[in-house]
GROMACS .gro file of C-alpha atoms in nm:
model
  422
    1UNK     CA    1  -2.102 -10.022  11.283
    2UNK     CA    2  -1.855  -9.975  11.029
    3UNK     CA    3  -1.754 -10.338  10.842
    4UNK     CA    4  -1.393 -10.410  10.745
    5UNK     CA    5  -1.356 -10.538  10.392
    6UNK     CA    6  -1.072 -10.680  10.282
    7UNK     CA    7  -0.927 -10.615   9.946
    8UNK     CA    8  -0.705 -10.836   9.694
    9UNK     CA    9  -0.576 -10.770   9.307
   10UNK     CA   10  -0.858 -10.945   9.139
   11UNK     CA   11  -0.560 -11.102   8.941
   12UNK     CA   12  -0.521 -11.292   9.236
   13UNK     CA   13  -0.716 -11.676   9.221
   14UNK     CA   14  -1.081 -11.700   9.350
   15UNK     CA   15  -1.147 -11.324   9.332
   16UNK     CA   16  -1.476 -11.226   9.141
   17UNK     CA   17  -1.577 -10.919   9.015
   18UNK     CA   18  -1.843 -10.789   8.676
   19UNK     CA   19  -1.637 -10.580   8.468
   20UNK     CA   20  -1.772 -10.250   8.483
   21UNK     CA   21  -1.740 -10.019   8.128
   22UNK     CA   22  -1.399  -9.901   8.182
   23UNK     CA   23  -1.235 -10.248   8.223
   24UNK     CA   24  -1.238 -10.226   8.597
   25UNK     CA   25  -1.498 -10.435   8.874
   26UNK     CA   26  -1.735 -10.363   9.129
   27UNK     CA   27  -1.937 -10.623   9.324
   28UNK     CA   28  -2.145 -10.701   9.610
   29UNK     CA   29  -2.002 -10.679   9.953
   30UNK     CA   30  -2.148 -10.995  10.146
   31UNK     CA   31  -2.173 -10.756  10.441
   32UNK     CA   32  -2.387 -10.455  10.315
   33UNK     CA   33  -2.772 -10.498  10.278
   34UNK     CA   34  -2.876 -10.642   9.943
   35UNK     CA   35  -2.786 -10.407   9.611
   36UNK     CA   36  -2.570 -10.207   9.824
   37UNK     CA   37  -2.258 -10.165   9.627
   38UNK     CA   38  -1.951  -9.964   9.695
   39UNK     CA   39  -1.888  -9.678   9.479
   40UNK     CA   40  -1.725  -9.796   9.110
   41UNK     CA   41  -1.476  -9.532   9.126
   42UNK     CA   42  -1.292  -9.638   9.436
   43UNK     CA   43  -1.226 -10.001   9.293
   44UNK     CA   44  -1.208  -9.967   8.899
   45UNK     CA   45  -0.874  -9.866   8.832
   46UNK     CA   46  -0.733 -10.104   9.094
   47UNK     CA   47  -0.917 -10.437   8.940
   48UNK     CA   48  -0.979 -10.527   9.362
   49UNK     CA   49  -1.198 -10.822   9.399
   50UNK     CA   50  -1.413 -10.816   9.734
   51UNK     CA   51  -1.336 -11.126  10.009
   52UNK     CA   52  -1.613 -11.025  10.173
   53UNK     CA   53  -1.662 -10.832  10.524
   54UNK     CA   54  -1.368 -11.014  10.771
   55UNK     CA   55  -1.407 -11.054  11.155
   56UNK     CA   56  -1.154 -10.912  11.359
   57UNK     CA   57  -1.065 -11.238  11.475
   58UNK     CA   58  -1.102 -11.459  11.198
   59UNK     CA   59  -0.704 -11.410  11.177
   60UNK     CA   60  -0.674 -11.733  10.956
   61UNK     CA   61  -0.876 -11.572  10.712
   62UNK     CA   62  -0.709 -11.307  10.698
   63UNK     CA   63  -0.375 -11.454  10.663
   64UNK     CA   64  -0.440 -11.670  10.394
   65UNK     CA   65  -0.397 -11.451  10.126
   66UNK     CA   66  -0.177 -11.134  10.100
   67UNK     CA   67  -0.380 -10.814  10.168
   68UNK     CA   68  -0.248 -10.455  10.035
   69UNK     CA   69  -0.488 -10.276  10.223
   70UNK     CA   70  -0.851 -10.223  10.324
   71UNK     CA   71  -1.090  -9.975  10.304
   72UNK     CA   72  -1.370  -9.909  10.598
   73UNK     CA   73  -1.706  -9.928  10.466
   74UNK     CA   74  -1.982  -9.717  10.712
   75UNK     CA   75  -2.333  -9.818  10.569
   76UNK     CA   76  -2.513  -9.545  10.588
   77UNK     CA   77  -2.907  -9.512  10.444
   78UNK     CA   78  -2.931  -9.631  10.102
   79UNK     CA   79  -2.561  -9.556  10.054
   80UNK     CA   80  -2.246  -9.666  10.154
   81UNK     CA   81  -1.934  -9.409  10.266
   82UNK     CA   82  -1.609  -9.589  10.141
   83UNK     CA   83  -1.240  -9.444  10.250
   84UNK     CA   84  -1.036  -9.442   9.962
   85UNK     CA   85  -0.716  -9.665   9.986
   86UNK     CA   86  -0.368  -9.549   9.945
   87UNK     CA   87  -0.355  -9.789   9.634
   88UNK     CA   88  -0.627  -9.583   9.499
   89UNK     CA   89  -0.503  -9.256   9.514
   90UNK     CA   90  -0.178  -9.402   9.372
   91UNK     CA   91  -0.339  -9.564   9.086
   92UNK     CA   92  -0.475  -9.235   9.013
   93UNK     CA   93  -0.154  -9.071   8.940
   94UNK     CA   94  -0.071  -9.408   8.754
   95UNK     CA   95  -0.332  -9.357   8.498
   96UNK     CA   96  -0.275  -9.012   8.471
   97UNK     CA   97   0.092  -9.057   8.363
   98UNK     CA   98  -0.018  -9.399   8.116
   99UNK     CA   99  -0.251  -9.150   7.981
  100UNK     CA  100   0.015  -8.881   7.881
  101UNK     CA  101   0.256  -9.152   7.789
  102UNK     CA  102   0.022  -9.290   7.554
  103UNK     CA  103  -0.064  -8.886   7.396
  104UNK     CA  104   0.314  -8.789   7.366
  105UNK     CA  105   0.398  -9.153   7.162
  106UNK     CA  106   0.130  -9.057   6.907
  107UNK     CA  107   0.296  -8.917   6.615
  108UNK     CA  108   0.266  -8.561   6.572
  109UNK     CA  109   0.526  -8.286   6.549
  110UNK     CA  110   0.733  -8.115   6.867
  111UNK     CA  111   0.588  -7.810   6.974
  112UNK     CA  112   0.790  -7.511   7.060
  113UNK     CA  113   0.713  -7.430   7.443
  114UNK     CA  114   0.858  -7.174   7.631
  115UNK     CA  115   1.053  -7.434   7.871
  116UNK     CA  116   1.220  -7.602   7.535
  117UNK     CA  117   1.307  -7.260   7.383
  118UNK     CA  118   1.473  -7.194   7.675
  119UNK     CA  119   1.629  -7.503   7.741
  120UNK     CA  120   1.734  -7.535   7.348
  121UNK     CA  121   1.896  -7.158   7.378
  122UNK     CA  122   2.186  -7.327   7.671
  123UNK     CA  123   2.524  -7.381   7.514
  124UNK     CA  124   2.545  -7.735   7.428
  125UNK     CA  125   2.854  -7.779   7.569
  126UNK     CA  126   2.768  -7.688   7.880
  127UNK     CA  127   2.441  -7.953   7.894
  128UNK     CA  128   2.669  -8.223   7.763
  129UNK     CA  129   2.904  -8.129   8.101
  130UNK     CA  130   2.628  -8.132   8.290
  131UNK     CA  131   2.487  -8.469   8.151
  132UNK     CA  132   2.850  -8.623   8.196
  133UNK     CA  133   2.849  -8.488   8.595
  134UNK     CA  134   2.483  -8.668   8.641
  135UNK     CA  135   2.674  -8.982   8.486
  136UNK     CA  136   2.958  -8.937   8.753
  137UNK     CA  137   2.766  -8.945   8.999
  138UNK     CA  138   2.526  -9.229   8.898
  139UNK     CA  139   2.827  -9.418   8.837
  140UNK     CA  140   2.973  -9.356   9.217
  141UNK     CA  141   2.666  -9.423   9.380
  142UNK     CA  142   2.488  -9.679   9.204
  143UNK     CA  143   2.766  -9.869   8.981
  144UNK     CA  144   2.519 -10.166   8.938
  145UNK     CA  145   2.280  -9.976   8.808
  146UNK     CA  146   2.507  -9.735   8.628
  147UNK     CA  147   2.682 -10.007   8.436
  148UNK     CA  148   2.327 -10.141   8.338
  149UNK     CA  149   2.273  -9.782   8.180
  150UNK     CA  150   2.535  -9.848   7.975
  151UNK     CA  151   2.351 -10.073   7.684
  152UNK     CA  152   2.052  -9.815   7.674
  153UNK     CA  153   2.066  -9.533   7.403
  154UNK     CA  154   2.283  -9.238   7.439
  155UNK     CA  155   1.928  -8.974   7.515
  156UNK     CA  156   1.769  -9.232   7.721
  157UNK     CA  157   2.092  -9.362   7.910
  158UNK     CA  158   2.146  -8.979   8.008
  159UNK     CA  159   1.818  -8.848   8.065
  160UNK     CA  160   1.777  -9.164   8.338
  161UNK     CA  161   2.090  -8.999   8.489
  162UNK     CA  162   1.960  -8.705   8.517
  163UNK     CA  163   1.687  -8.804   8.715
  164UNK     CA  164   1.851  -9.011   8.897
  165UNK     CA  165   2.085  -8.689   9.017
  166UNK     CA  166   1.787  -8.527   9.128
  167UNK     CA  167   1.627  -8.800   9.368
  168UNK     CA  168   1.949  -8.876   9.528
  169UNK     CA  169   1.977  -8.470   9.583
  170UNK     CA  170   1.597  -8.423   9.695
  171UNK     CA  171   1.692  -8.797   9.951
  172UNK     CA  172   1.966  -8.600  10.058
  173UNK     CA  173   1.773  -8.337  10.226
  174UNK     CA  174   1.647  -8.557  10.452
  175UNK     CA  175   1.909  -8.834  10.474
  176UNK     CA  176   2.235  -8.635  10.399
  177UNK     CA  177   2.493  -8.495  10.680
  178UNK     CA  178   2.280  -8.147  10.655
  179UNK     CA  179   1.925  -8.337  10.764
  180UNK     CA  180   1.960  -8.213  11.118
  181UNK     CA  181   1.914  -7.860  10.977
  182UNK     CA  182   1.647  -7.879  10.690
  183UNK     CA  183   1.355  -7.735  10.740
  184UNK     CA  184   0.956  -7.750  10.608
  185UNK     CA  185   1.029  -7.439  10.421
  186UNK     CA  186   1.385  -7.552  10.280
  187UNK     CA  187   1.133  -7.823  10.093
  188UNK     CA  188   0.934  -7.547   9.956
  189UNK     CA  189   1.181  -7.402   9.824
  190UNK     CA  190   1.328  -7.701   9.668
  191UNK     CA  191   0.933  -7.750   9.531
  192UNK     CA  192   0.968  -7.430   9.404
  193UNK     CA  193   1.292  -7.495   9.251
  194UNK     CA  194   1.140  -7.800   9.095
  195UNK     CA  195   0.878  -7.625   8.910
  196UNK     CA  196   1.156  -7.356   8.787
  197UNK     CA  197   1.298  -7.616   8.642
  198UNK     CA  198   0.961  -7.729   8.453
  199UNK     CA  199   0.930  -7.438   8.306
  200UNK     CA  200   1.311  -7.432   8.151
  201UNK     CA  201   1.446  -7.214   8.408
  202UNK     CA  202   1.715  -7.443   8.595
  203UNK     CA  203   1.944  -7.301   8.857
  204UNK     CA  204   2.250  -7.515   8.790
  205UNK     CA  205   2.402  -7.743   8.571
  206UNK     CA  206   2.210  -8.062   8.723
  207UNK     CA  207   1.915  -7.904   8.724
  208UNK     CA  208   1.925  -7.813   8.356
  209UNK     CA  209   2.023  -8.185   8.249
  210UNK     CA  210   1.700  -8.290   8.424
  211UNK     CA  211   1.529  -7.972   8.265
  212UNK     CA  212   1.658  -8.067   7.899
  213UNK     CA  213   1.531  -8.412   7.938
  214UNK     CA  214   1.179  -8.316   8.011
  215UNK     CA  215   1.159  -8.134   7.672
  216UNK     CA  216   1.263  -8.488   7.528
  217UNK     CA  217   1.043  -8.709   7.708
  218UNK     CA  218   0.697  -8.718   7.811
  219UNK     CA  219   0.754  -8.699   8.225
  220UNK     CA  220   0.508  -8.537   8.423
  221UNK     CA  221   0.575  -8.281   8.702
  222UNK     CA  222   0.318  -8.481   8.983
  223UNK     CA  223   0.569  -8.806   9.062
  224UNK     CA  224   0.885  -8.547   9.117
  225UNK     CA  225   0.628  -8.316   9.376
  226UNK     CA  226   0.532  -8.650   9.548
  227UNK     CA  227   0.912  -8.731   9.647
  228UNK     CA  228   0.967  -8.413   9.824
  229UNK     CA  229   0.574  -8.489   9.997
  230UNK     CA  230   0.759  -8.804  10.077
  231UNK     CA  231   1.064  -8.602  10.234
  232UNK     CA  232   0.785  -8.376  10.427
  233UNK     CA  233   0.667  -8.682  10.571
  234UNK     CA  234   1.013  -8.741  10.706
  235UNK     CA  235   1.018  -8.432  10.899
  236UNK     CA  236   0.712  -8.453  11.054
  237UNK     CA  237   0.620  -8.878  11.079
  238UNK     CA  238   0.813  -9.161  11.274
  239UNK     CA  239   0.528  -9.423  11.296
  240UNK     CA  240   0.286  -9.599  11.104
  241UNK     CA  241  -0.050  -9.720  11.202
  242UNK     CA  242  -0.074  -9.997  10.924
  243UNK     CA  243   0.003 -10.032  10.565
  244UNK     CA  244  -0.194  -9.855  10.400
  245UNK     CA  245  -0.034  -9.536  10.535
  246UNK     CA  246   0.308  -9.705  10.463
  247UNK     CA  247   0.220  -9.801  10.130
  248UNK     CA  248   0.155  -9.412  10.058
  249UNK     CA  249   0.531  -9.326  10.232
  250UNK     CA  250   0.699  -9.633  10.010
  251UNK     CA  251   0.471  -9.448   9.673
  252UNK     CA  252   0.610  -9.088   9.735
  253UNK     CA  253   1.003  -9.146   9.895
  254UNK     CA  254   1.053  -9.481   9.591
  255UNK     CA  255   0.756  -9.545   9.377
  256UNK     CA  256   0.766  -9.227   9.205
  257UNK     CA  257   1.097  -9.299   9.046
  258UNK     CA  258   0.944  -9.622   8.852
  259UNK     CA  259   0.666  -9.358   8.723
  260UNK     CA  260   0.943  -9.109   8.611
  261UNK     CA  261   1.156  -9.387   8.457
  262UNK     CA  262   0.881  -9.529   8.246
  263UNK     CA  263   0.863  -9.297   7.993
  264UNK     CA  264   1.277  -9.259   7.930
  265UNK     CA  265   1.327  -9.655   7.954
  266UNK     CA  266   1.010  -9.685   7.687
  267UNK     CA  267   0.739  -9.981   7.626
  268UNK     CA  268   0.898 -10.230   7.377
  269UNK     CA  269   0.706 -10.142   7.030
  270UNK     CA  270   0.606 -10.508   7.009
  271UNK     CA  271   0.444 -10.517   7.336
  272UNK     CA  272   0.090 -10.595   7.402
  273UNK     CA  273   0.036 -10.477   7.757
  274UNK     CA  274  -0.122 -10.162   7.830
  275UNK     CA  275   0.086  -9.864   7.972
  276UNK     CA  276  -0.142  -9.859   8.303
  277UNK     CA  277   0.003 -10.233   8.345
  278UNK     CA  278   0.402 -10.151   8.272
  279UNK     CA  279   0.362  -9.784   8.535
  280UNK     CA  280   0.219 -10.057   8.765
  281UNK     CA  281   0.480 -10.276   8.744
  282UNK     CA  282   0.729 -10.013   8.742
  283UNK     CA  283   0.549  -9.896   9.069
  284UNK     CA  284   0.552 -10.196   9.217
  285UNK     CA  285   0.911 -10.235   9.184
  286UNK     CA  286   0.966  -9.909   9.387
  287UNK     CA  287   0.728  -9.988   9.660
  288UNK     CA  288   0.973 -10.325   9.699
  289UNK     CA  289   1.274 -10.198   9.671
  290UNK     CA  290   1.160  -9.957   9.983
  291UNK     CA  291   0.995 -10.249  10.190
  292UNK     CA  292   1.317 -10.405  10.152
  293UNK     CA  293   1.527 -10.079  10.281
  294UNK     CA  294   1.303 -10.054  10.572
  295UNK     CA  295   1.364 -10.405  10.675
  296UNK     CA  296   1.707 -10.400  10.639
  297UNK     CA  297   1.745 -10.063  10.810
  298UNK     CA  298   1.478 -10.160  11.076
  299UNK     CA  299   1.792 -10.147  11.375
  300UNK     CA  300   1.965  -9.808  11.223
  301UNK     CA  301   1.651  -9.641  11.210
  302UNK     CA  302   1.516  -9.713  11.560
  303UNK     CA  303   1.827  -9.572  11.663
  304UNK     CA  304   1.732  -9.232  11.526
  305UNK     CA  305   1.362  -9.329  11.709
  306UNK     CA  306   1.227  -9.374  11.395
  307UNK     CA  307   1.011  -9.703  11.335
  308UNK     CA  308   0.883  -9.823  10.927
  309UNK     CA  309   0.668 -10.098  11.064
  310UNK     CA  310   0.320 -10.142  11.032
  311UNK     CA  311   0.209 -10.048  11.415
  312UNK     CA  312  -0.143 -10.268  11.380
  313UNK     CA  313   0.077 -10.571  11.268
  314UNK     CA  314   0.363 -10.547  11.549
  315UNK     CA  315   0.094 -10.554  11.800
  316UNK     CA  316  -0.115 -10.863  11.609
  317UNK     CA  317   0.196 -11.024  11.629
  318UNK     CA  318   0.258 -10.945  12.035
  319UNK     CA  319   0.543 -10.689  11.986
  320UNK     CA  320   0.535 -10.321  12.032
  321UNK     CA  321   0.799 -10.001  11.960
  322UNK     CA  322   0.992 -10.119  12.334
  323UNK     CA  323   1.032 -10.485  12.114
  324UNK     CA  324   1.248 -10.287  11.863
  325UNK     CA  325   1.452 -10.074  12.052
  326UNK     CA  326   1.533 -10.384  12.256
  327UNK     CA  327   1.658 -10.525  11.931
  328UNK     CA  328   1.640 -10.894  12.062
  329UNK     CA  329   1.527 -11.174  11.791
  330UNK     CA  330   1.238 -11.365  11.927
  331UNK     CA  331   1.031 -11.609  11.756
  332UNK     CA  332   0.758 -11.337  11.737
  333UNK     CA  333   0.975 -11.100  11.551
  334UNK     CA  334   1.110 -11.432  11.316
  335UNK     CA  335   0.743 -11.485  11.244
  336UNK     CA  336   0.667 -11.062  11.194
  337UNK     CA  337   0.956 -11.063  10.975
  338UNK     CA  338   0.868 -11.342  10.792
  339UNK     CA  339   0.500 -11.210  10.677
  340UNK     CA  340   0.684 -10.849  10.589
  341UNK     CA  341   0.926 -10.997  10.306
  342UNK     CA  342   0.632 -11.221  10.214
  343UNK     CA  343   0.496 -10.929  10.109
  344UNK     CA  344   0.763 -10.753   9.955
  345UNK     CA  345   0.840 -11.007   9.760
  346UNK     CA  346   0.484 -11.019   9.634
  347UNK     CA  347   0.572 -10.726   9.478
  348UNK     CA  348   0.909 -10.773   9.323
  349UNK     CA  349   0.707 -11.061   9.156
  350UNK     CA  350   0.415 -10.815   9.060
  351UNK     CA  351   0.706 -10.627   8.894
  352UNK     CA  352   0.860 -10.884   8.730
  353UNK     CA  353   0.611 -10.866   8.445
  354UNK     CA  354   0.628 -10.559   8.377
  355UNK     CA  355   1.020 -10.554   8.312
  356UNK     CA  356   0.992 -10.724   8.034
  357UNK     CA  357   0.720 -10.496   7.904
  358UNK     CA  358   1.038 -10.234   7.857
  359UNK     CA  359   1.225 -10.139   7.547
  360UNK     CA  360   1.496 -10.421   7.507
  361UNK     CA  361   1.797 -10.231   7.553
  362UNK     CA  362   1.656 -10.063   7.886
  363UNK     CA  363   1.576 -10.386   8.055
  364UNK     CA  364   1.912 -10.506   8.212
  365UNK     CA  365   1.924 -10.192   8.452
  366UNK     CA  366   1.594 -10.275   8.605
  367UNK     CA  367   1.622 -10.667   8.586
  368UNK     CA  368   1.938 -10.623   8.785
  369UNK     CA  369   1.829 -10.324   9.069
  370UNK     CA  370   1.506 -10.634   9.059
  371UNK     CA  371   1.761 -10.958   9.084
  372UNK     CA  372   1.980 -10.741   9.341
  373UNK     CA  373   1.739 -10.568   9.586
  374UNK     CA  374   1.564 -10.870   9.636
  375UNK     CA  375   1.877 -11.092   9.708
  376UNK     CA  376   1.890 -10.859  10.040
  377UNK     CA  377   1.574 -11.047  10.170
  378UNK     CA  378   1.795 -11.360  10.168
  379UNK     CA  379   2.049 -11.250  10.367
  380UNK     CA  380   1.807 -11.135  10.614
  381UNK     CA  381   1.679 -11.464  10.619
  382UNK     CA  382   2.026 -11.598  10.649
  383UNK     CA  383   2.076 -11.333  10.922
  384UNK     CA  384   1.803 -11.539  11.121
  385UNK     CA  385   1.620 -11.185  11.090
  386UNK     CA  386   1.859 -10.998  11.307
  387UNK     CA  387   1.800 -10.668  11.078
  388UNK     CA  388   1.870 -10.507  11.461
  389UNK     CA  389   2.250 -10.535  11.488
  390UNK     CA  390   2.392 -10.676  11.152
  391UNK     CA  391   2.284 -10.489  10.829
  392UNK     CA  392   2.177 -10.796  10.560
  393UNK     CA  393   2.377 -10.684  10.214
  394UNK     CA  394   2.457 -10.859   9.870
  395UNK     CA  395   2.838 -10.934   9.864
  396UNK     CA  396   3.031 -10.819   9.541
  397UNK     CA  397   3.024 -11.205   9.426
  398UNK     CA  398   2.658 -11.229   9.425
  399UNK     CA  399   2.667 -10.895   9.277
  400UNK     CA  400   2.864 -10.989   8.973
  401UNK     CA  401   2.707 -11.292   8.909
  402UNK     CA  402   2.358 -11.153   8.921
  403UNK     CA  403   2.447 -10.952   8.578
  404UNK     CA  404   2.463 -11.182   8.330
  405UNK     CA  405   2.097 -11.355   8.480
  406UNK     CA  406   1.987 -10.990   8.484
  407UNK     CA  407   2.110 -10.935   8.114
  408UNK     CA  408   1.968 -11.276   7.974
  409UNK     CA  409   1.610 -11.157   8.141
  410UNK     CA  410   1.693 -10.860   7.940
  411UNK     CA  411   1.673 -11.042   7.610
  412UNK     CA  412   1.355 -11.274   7.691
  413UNK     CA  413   1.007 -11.208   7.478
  414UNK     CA  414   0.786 -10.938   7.622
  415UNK     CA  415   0.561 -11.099   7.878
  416UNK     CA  416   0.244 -10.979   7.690
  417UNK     CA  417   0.391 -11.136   7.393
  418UNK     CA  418   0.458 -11.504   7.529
  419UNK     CA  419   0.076 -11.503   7.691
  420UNK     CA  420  -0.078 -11.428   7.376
  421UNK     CA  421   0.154 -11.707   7.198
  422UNK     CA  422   0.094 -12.000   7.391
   0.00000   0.00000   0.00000
């Protein structure tokens, strides 16, 4: 009989675990046989701490602390057969990209590679158009942010807008007025497209201001193929059976831009956290920034029969797909709601950390997308959680007085720095 265990950040009070040699944990699961561990590998990385093996209906258990996922544990002979989390295979790409971050900011001298020979032989004119176009748009679709841009250095400021330019293009494959006709093969050729412009070969101007800012910085290719797996899943995916396969949609369609960020907006020299911890934070900040789109778009996306919700945790709580096309406010769906932005805030507060982890002048951007996104939980709050028929949004008030709290954040110590000081 396979056991559920329930898993928790071992940052999280009254979770035990032995440090293994590479910093991470494993333990004993209270519900496998003596000396029967689970693999290291699955929970290392993650720093999980084991609750112990949770009854299906010891609900009050259960809801007493917030769980990102589970895995299902089959004992089998003298081992045990773990499923690897979502979290997991996230984390995996997380330390991947710390560990190139932390190769490319060792000093050593630039390498001529075929992409930035190519990339370096463009008219500079015509990258400093197409740099200025990325800005345009930035600045018409995200002015908040945009503005924020502003106080960051004149390579890092751009090469953000570049990137930005080309997740708003891939999102508008699937979410633009030509969704209706895309196609699994229009996203391989945009894949293809992507790894054209890798290699220095871009195919317009926007493409080559991303493709000049790779040269600069060390981004990887794997975050940037994720996003259009994230756009794939569109196409093909309307439900999801719990979180942990919503936590994987949130990583690839909004995670991935915190791990593309990370290396233009730069670890503050003085900092003392490691790079795993500030691509974690910056992860977390894009899986609740998507948590909050899907529960403020949960009524204009049942309307296109789509449904972001945890299906395991609509039917704990006594609703079901019907519930939400109904779009009536019960006290069920007041008490479903309120457990979802519990849990999205828990991560705009696991990302708070790592904000001020950044390079000084590239903190007030994502202090203010932070301050901003999560004011939209309020007002569906003050909405009495009808996210069915009025859409909850931060008035321009709000807005404007949220930059100057973002931009003192901005100037505070490093996190790392005020824990090892007091």
């Amino acid at each position: 009989m396979a056991t559920a265990v329930t898993l928790l950040r071992a940052a999280s009070p009254g979770i035990a675990g032995d440090a293994g040699r590479d910093g991470g944990s494993s333990f004993q699961c209270p519900r496998l046989p003596p000396k029967k561990k689970l693999p290291n590998k699955i929970l290392c990385s993650l720093k999980y701490g084991c609750l112990g093996g949770v009854d299906p209906g010891d609900a009050a258990r259960a809801a007493a602390s917030p769980v990102y996922s589970s895995l299902t544990v089959s004992p089998a002979g003298d081992a045990a057969v773990a499923v690897v989390s979502s979290e997991q295979k996230v984390y995996d790409v997380v330390l991947k990209q710390a560990a190139l971050l932390r190769r490319q900011l060792r000093p050593q001298q630039p390498t001529a590679t075929p992409a930035r020979e190519m990339v370096e032989a463009m008219p500079r004119g015509g990258l400093n158009e197409a740099y200025a176009r990325c800005g345009e748009i930035c600045e018409e679709y995200a002015k908040t942010f945009y503005l924020g841009t502003l106080l960051m250095t004149e390579e890092r400021r751009r090469a953000i807008w570049a990137i930005y330019v080309w997740c708003r293009r891939t999102d508008e494959l699937v979410d633009g007025p030509n969704a209706s006709h895309i196609t699994p093969q229009a996203l391989d050729r945009w894949e293809r497209r992507l790894e054209d412009l890798f290699a220095g070969r871009p195919y317009d101007m926007l493409d080559a201001a991303l493709s000049d800012t790779i040269t600069k910085f060390p981004i990887d290719i794997q975050p940037f193929k994720d996003m259009i797996d994230g756009m794939r899943t569109d196409l093909k995916k309307a439900r999801y059976k719990n979180f942990d396969e919503l936590y994987m949609y949130c990583y690839y369609v909004a995670g991935t831009v915190g791990l593309m960020s990370v290396p233009v907006m730069g670890i503050d020299p003085e900092s003392k956290a490691t790079a795993e911890s500030v691509y974690g934070a910056a992860l977390a900040l894009g899986l609740a920034n998507q948590l909050t789109n899907i529960l403020r778009d949960v009524g204009e996306d049942a309307s296109r029969g789509r449904i972001y919700l945890p299906q395991d945790e609509l039917a704990e709580a006594g609703l079901s797909d019907e519930d939400i096309f109904r779009g009536v406010v019960t006290d069920k769906w007041r008490k479903f709601m309120k457990r979802q932005i519990k849990r999205a805030r828990m991560f705009f507060g696991e990302a708070e950390r790592g904000v001020t982890e950044l390079r000084k002048e590239s903190r007030w951007p994502v202090w203010a997308s932070l301050l901003l996104y999560r004011q939209i939980l309020d007002e569906i709050e003050a909405n009495d959680y009808n996210n069915f028929t009025k859409r909850a949004y931060v008035g321009k008030a709000k807005k404007v007085l949220a930059l100057p709290v973002a931009y003192g954040r901005s100037l505070l110590l490093p996190y790392s720095l005020r824990s090892s000081q007091s």
